[in-house]
CSV table of C-alpha atoms and ligand atoms in Angstrom, one decimal:
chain,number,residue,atom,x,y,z
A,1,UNK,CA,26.5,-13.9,0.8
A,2,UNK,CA,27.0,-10.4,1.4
A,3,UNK,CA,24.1,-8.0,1.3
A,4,UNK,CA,24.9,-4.5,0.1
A,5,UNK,CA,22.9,-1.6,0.8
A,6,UNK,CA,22.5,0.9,-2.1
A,7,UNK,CA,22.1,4.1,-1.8
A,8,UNK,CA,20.5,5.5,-4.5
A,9,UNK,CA,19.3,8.9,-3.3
A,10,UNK,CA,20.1,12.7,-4.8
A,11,UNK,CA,22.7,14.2,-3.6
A,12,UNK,CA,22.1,17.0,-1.0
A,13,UNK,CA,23.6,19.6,-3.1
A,14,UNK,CA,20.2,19.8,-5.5
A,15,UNK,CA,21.1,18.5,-8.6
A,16,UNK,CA,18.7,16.4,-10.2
A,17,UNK,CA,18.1,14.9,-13.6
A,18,UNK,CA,15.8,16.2,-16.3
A,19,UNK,CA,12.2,15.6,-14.8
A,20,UNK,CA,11.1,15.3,-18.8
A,21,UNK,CA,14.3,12.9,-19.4
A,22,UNK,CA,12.6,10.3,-17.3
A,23,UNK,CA,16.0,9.6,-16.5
A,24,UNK,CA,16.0,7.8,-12.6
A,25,UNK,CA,19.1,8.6,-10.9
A,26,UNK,CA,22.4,6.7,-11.5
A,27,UNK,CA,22.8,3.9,-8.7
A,28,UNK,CA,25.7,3.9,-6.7
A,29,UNK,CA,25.7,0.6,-6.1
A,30,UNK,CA,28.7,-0.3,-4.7
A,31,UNK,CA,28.4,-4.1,-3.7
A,32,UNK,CA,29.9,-4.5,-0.3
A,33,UNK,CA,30.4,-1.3,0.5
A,34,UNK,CA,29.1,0.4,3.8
A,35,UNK,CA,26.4,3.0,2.7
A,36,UNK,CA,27.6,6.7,2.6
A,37,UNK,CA,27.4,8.2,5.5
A,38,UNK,CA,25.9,11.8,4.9
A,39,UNK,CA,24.2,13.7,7.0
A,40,UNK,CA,25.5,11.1,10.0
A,41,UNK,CA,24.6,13.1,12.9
A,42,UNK,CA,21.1,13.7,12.1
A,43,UNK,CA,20.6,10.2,11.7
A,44,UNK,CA,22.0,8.8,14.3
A,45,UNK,CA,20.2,11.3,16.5
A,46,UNK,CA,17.3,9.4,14.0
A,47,UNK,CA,18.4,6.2,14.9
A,48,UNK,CA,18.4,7.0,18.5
A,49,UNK,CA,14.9,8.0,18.8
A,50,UNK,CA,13.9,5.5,16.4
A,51,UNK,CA,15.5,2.7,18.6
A,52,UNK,CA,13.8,4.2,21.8
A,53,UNK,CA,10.3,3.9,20.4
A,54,UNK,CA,11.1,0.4,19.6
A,55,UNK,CA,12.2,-0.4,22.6
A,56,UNK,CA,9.1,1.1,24.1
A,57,UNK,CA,6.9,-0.8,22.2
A,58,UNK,CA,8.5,-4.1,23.2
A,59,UNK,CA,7.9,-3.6,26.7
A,60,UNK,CA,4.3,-2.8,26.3
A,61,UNK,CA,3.9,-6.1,24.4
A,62,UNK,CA,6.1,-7.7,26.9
A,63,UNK,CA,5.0,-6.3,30.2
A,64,UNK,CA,2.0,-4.4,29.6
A,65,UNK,CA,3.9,-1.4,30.7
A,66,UNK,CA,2.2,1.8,31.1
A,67,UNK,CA,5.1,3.9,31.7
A,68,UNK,CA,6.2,3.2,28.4
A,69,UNK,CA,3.1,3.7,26.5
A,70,UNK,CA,2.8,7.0,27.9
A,71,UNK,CA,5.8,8.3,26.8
A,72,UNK,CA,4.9,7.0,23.4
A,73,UNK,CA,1.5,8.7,23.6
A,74,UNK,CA,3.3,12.1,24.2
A,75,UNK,CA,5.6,11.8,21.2
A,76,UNK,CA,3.1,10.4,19.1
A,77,UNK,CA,-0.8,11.3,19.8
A,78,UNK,CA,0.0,15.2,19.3
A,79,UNK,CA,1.2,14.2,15.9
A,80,UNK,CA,-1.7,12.0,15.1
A,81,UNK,CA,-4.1,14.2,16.0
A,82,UNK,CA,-2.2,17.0,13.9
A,83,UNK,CA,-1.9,14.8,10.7
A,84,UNK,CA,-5.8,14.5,11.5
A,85,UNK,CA,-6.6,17.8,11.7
A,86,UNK,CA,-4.7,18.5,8.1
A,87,UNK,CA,-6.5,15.7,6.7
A,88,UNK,CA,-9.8,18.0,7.5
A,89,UNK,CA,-10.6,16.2,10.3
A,90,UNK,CA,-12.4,18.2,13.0
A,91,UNK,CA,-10.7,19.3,16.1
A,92,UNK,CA,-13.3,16.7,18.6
A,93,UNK,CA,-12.7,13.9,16.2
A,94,UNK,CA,-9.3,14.3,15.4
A,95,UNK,CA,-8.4,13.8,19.4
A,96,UNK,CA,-10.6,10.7,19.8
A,97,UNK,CA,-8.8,9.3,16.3
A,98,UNK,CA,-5.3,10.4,18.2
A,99,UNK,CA,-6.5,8.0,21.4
A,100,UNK,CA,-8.2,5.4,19.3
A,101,UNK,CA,-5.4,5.1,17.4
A,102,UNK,CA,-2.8,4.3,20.5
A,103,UNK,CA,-5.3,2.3,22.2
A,104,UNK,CA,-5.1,0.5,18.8
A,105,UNK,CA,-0.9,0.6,19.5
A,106,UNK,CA,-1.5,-0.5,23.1
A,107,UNK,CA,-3.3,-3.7,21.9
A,108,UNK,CA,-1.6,-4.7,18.8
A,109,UNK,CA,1.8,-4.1,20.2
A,110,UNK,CA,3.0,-7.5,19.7
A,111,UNK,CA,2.5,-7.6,16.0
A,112,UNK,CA,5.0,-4.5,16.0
A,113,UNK,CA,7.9,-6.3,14.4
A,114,UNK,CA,10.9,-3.8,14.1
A,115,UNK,CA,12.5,-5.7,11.4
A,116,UNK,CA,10.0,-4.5,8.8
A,117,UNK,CA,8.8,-1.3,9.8
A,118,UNK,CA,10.2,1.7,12.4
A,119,UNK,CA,7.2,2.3,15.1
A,120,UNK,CA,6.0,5.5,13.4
A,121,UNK,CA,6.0,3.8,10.1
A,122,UNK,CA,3.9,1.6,12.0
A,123,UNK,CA,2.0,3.9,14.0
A,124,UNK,CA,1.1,5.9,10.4
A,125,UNK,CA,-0.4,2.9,8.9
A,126,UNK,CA,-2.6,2.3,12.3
A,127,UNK,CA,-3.8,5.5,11.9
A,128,UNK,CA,-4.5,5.9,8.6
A,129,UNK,CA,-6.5,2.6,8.6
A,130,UNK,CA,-8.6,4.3,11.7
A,131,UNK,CA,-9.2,7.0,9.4
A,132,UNK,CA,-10.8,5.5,6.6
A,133,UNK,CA,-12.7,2.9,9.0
A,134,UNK,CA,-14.5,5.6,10.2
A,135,UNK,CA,-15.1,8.0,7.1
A,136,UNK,CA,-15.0,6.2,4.5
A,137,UNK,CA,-18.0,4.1,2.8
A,138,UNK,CA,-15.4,1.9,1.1
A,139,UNK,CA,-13.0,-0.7,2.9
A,140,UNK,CA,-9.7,-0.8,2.4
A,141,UNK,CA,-8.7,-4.9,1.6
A,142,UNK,CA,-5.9,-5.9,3.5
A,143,UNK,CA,-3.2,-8.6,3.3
A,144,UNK,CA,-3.1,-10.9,5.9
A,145,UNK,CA,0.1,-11.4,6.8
A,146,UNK,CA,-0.4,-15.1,7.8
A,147,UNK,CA,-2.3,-16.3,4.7
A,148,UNK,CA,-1.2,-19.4,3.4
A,149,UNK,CA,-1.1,-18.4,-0.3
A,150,UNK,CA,1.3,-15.8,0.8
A,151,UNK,CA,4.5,-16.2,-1.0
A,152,UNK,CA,7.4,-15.5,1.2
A,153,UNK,CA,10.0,-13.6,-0.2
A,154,UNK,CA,13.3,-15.2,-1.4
A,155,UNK,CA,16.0,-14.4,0.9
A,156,UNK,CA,15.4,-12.4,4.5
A,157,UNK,CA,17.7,-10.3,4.7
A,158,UNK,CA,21.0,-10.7,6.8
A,159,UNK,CA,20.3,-7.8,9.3
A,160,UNK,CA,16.3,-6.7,8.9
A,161,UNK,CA,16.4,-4.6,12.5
A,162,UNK,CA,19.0,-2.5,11.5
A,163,UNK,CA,17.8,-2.5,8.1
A,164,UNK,CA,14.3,-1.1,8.9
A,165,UNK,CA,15.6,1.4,10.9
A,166,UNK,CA,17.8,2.5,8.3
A,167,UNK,CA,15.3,2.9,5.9
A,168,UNK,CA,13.2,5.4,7.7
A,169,UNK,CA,16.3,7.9,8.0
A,170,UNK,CA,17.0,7.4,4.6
A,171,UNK,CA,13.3,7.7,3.1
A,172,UNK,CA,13.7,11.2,5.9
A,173,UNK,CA,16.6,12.4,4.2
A,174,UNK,CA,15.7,11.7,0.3
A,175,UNK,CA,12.6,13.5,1.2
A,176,UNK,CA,14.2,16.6,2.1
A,177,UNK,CA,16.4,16.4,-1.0
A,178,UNK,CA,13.1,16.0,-3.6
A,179,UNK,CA,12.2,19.0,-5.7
A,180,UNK,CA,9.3,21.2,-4.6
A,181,UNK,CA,6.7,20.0,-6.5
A,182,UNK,CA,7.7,16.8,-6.1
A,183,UNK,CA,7.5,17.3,-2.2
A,184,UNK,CA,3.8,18.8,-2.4
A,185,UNK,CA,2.5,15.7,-4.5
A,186,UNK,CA,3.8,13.4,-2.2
A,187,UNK,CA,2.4,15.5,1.4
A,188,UNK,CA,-0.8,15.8,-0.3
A,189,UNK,CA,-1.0,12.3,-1.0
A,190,UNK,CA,0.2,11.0,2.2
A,191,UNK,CA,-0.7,13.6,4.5
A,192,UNK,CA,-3.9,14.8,2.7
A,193,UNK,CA,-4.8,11.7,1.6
A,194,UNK,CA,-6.2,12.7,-1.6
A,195,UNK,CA,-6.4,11.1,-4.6
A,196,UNK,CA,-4.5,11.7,-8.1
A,197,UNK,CA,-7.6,13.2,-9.3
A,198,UNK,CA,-7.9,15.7,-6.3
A,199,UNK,CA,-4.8,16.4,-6.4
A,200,UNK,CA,-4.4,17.5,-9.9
A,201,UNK,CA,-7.2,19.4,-8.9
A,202,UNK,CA,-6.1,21.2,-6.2
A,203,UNK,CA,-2.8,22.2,-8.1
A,204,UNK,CA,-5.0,22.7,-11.2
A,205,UNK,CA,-2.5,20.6,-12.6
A,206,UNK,CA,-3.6,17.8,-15.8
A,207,UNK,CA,-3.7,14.6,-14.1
A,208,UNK,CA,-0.7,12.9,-16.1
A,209,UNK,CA,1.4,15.0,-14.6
A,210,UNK,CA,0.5,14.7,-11.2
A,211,UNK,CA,1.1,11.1,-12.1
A,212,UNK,CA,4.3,11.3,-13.2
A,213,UNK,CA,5.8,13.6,-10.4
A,214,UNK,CA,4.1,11.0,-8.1
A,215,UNK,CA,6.1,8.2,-9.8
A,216,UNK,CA,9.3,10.5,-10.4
A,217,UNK,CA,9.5,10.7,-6.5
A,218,UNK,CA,9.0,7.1,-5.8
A,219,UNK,CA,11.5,6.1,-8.1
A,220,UNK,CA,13.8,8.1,-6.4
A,221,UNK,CA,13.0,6.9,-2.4
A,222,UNK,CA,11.9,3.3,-3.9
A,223,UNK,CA,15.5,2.0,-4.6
A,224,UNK,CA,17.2,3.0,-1.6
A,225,UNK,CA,15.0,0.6,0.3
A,226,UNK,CA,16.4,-2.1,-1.7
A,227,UNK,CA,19.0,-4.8,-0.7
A,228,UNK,CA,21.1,-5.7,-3.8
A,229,UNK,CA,22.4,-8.8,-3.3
B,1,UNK,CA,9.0,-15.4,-10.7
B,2,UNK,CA,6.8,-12.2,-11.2
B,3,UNK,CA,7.6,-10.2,-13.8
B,4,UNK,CA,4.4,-8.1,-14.2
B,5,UNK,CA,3.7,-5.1,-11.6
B,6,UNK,CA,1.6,-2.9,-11.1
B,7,UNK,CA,2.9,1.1,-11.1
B,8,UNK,CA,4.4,2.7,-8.7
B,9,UNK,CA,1.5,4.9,-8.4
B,10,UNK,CA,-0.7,2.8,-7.3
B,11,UNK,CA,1.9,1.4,-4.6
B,12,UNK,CA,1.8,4.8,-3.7
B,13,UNK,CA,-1.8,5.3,-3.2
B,14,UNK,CA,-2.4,2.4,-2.1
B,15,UNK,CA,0.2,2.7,1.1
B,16,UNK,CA,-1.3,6.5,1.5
B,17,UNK,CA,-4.8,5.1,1.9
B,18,UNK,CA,-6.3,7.2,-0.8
B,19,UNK,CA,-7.0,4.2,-3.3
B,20,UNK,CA,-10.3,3.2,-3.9
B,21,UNK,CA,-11.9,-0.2,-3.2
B,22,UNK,CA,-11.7,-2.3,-6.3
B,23,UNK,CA,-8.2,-1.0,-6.9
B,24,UNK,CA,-7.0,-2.0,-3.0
B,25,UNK,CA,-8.8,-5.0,-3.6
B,26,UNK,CA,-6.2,-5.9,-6.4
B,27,UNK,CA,-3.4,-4.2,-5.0
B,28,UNK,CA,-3.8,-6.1,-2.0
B,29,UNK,CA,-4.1,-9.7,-3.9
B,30,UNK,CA,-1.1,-9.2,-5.5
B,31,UNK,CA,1.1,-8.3,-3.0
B,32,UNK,CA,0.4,-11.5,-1.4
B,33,UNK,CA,1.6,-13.0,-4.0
B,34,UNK,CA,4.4,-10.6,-4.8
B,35,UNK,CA,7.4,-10.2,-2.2
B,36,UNK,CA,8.8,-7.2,-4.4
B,37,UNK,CA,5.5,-5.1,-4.4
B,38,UNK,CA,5.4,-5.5,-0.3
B,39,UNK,CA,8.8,-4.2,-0.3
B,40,UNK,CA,8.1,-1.5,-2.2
B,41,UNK,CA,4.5,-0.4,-0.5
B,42,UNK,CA,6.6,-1.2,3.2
B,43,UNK,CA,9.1,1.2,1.5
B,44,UNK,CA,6.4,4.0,0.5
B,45,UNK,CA,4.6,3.5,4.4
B,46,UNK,CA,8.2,4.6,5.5
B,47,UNK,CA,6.8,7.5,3.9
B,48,UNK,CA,3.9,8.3,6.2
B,49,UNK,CA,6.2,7.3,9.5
B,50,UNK,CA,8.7,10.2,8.3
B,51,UNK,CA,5.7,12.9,7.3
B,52,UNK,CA,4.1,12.2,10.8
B,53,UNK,CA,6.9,12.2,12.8
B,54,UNK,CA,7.8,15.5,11.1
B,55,UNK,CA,4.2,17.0,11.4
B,56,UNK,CA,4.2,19.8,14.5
B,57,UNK,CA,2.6,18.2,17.1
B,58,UNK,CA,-0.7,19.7,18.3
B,59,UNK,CA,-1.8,20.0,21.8
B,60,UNK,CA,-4.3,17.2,23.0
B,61,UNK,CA,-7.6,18.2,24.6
B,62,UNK,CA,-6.6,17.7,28.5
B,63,UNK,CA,-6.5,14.3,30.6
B,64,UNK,CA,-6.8,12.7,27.2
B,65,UNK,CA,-3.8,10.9,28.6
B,66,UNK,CA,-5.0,9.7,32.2
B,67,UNK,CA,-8.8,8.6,29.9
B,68,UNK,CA,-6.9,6.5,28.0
B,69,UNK,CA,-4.6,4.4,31.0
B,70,UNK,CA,-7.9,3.8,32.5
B,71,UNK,CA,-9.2,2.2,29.9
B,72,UNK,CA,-6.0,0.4,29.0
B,73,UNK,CA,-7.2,-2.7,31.4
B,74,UNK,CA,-10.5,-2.8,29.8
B,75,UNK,CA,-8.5,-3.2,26.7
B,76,UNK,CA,-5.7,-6.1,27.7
B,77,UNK,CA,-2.6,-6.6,25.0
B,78,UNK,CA,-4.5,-9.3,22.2
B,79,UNK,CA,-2.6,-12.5,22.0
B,80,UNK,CA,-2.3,-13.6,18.7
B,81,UNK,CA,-4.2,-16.3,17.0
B,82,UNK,CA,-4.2,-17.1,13.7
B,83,UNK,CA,-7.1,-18.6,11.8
B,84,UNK,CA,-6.3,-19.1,8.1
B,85,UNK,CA,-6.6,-22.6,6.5
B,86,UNK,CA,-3.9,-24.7,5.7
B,87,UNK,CA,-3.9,-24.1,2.4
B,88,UNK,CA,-5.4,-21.6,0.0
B,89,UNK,CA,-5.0,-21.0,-3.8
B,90,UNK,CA,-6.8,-17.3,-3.9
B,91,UNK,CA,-5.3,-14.7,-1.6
B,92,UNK,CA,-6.7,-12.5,1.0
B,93,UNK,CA,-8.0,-10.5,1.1
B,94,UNK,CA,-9.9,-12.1,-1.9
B,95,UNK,CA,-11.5,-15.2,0.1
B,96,UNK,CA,-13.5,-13.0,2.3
B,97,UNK,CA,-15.1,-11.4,-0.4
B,98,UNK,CA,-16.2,-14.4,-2.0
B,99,UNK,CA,-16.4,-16.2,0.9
B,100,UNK,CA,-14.6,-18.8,0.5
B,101,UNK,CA,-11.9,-20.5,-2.1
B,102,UNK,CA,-11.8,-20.9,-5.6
B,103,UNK,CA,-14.5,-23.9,-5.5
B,104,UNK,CA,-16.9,-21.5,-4.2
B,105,UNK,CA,-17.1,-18.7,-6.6
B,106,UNK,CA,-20.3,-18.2,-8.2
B,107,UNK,CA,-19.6,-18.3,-11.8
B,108,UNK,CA,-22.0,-16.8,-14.2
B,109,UNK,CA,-21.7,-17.6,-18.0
B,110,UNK,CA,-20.7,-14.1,-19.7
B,111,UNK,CA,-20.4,-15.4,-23.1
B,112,UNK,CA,-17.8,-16.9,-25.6
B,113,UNK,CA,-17.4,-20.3,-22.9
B,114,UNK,CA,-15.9,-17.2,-20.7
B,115,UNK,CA,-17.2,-16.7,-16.9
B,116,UNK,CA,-17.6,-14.1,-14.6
B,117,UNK,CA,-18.6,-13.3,-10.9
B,118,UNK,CA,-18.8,-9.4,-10.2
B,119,UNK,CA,-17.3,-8.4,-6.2
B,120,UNK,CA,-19.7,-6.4,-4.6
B,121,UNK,CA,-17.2,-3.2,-3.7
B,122,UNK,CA,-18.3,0.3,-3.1
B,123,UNK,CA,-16.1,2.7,-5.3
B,124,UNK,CA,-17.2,3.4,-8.8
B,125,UNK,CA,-14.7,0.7,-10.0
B,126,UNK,CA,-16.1,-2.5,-10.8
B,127,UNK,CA,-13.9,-5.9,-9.7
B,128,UNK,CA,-14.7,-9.3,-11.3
B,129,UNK,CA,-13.5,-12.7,-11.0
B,130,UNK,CA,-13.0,-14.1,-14.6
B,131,UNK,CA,-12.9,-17.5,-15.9
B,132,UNK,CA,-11.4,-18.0,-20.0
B,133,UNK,CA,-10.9,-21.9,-20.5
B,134,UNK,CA,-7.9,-22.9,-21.7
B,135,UNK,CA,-6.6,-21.7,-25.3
B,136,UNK,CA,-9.5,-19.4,-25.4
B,137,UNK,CA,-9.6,-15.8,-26.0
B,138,UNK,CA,-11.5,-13.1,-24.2
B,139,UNK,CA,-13.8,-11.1,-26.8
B,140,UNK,CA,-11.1,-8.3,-28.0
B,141,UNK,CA,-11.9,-5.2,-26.0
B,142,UNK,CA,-10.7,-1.9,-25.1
B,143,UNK,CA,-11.3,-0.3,-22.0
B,144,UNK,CA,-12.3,3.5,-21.1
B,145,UNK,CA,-10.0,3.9,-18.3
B,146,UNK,CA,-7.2,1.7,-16.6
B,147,UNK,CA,-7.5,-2.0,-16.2
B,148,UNK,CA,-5.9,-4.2,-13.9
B,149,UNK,CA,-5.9,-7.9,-14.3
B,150,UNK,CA,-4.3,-9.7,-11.5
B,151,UNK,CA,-3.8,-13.8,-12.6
B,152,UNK,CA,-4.6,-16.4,-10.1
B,153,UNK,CA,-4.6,-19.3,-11.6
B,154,UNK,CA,-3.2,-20.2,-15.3
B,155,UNK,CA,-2.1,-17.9,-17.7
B,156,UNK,CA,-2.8,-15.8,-20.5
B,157,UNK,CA,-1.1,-13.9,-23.0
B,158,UNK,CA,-1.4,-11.0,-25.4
B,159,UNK,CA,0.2,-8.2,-27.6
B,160,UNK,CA,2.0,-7.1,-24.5
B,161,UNK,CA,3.1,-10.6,-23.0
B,162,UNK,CA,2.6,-13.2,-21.1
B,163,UNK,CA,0.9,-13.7,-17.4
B,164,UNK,CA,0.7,-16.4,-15.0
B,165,UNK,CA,0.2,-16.4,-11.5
B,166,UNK,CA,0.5,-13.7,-9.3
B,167,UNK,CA,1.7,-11.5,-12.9
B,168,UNK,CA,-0.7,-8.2,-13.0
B,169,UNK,CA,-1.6,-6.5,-16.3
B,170,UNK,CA,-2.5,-2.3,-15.6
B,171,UNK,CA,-3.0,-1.4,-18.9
B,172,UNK,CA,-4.6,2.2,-19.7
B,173,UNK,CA,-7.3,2.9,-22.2
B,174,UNK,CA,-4.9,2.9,-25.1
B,175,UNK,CA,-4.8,-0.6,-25.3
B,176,UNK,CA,-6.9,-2.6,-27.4
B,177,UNK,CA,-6.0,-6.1,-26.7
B,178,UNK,CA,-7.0,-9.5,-26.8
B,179,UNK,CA,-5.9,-11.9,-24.0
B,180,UNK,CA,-5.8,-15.6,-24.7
B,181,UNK,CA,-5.5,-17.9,-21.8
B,182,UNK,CA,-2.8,-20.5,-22.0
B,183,UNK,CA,-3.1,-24.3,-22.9
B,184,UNK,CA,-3.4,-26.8,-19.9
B,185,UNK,CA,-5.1,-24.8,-17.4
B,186,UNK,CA,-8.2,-22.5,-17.1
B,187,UNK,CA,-6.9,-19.0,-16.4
B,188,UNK,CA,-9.0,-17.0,-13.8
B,189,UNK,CA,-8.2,-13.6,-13.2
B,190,UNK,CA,-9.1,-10.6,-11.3
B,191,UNK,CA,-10.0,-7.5,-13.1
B,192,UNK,CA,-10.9,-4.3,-12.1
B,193,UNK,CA,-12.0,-1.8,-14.3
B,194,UNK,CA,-12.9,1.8,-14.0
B,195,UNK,CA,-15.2,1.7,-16.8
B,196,UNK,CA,-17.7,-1.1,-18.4
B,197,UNK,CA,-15.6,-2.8,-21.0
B,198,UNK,CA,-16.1,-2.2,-24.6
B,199,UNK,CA,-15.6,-4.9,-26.7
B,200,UNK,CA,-14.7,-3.8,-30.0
B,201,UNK,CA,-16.7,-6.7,-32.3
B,202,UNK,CA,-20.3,-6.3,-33.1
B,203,UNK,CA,-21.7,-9.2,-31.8
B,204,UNK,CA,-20.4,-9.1,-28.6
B,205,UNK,CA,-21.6,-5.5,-28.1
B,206,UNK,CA,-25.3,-7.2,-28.4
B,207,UNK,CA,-23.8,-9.7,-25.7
B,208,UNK,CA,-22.9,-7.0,-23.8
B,209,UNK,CA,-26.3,-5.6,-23.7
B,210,UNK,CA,-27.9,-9.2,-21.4
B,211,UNK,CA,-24.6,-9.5,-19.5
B,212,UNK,CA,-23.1,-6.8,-17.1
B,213,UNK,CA,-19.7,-6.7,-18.1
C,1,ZN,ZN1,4.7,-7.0,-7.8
């Protein structure tokens, strides 16, 4: 059975469909055809580094090698600890977060699969779960991965390394392509990590519109993470 | 099949870390029962890789490095172990909130042969475990804020469809509805709330007085 890939993102020449249309974006789907290939240079320079901190990662879980996690703290603790630091996280605590947060990578290296996620997707969630361990009074449930009431999905898909990789240099390049406001809502979630609420706040914005250009941008980098089969 | 998710904005929050308790709590329940939603929140965490690896990188407080490799033996690589049961009907990360499997929640009669056992989380959301015996309705209500009803065993149904496992309802406070749960099976759900409930009949307002829904 062939897999195809759709691409479903805006064009890089900014047009976009009526925000108040609702309208999502037409899908090229184009069953069996090879995605477009836009932008190809940048992402296979993406797909280069991508691969590299993979393959870093694999020979920390395989061989405990330092080597290679220190060339993955030096690409990624300086970024942690920046993310940190816009999340309003003091300078001290933002450094130990950055350390605790690869000492986390160090250990858990052999859950890294790279079929589902690229390592900074990874990284990010290792991070962010660090984060709210130590500020916040509320937990943040967690699937386990290995439950037995899990329900598996259908079909795995024919090629999932590739396939993850390819998703994070497409959810780069729809990003850049997203309007504005739909940009901010989205870094303010993700990199602020605040709330609808706070960010309607913040943009002194009513909240059902925060809302909807929170969902208007998710529609637009949701599909293109799809396999149509 | 699941045909009942719950929005995209919630997906969103949820993979941002900036959803609350209760809310995770249902988000993550049905996600182990939903291959689509994982996609989707593994799509929207694609979101944090790209927005770190495109944040400027600061500079880290020196020897931060050479701290770190020396305490890399004290901490060696974990080898995986995995201790779930065999078999489970409720999800994690459900069971460790009630400690246990469906046989072991508390039940507490809320009225109407309904049941309920309230999750101890810490947001201002409240999550409950219900219990409506087969055919039965749950005293109409509306809510004051979004509700989110996450089936895990049976079904119900009402003005807006019908629910079995795995199926989530996140309804807003427009809707005034009356869920009925389907014939042959006790339904249980998960609800999470961000305001009491208000039923809508007088009679189980005085209900609502004794019980804490
Ligand atoms: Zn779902």
């Amino acid at each position: 059975m062939a897999v195809a890939l759709t691409l479903n993102c805006a064009p890089m020449d900014g047009r976009y469909p009526n925000p108040a249309s609702g309208a999502i974006l037409p899908r090229a789907a184009r069953p069996g055809a090879a995605p477009e290939k836009a932008n190809s240079e940048r992402n296979s320079k993406d797909m280069t580094e991508v691969n590299q901190f993979n393959a870093l990662l694999g020979k920390i879980a395989e061989t405990q090698d330092k080597r290679a996690f220190a060339d993955l703290f030096e690409h990624f603790a300086p970024r942690i600890k920046s993310l940190m630091l816009r999340l309003g996280t003091d300078p001290h605590t933002a450094d130990e977060l950055a350390q605790e947060t690869m000492l986390s990578v160090w250990r858990k290296s052999h859950l890294f699969d790279p079929a589902k996620a690229a390592a900074s997707t990874w990284i990010f969630a290792i991070a962010r779960n660090l984060r709210i361990d130590r500020f916040r009074r509320e937990k943040r449930p967690e699937l386990d991965p290995n439950d037995p009431a899990l329900i598996p999905a259908a079909e795995p898909m024919a090629d999932d390394q590739l396939e993850a990789n390819d998703q994070a240099a497409r959810v780069r390049e729809c990003l850049e392509t997203l309007p504005k406001e739909q940009r901010i809502a989205v870094q303010l979630s993700f990199v602020e990590g605040l709330s609808h609420q706070e960010i309607a706040d913040r943009l002194d914005l009513p909240l059902g519109t925060v809302k909807s250009r929170l969902r208007l941008s998710f529609s637009k980098l949701r599909p293109m993470l799809r396999t149509e089969s | 099949m699941i045909a009942h998710h719950p929005g995209d904005d919630l997906l969103l929050s949820y993979a941002a870390g900036s959803l609350g308790e209760s809310w995770s709590l249902a988000i993550a329940a049905h996600l182990a029962l939903c291959p689509v939603c994982r996609d989707a929140v593994a799509a929207a965490e694609h979101i944090g890789g790209v927005l770190l690896d495109e944040t400027p990188a600061e500079t880290m407080t020196a020897g931060s490095l050479e701290d770190l490799l020396t305490r890399l033996d004290e901490a060696p690589v974990e080898t995986f172990e995995p201790v779930a049961p065999e078999t489970a009907v409720l999800p994690e990360p459900l069971r460790g909130y009630i400690g246990g499997d469906l046989d072991n929640i508390p039940w507490k009669s809320s009225g109407g042969g309904t049941y309920q056992h309230l999750l101890s989380t810490n947001d201002l959301a409240q999550a409950r475990l219900l219990l409506i015996p087969e055919g039965r309705p749950v005293p109409e209500h509306g809510h004051g804020g979004r509700e989110l009803t996450l089936v895990l065993s049976g079904s119900f149904h009402d003005q807006t469809g019908s629910f079995g496992r795995g199926d989530m309802e996140d309804a807003d406070e427009d809707l005034i509805h009356t869920p009925i749960a389907g014939r042959g099976e006790d339904c249980i759900c998960l609800a999470v709330t961000d305001a009491p409930l208000k039923f809508t009949g007088f009679v189980p307002r005085i209900v609502q007085r004794f019980i804490k829904i």
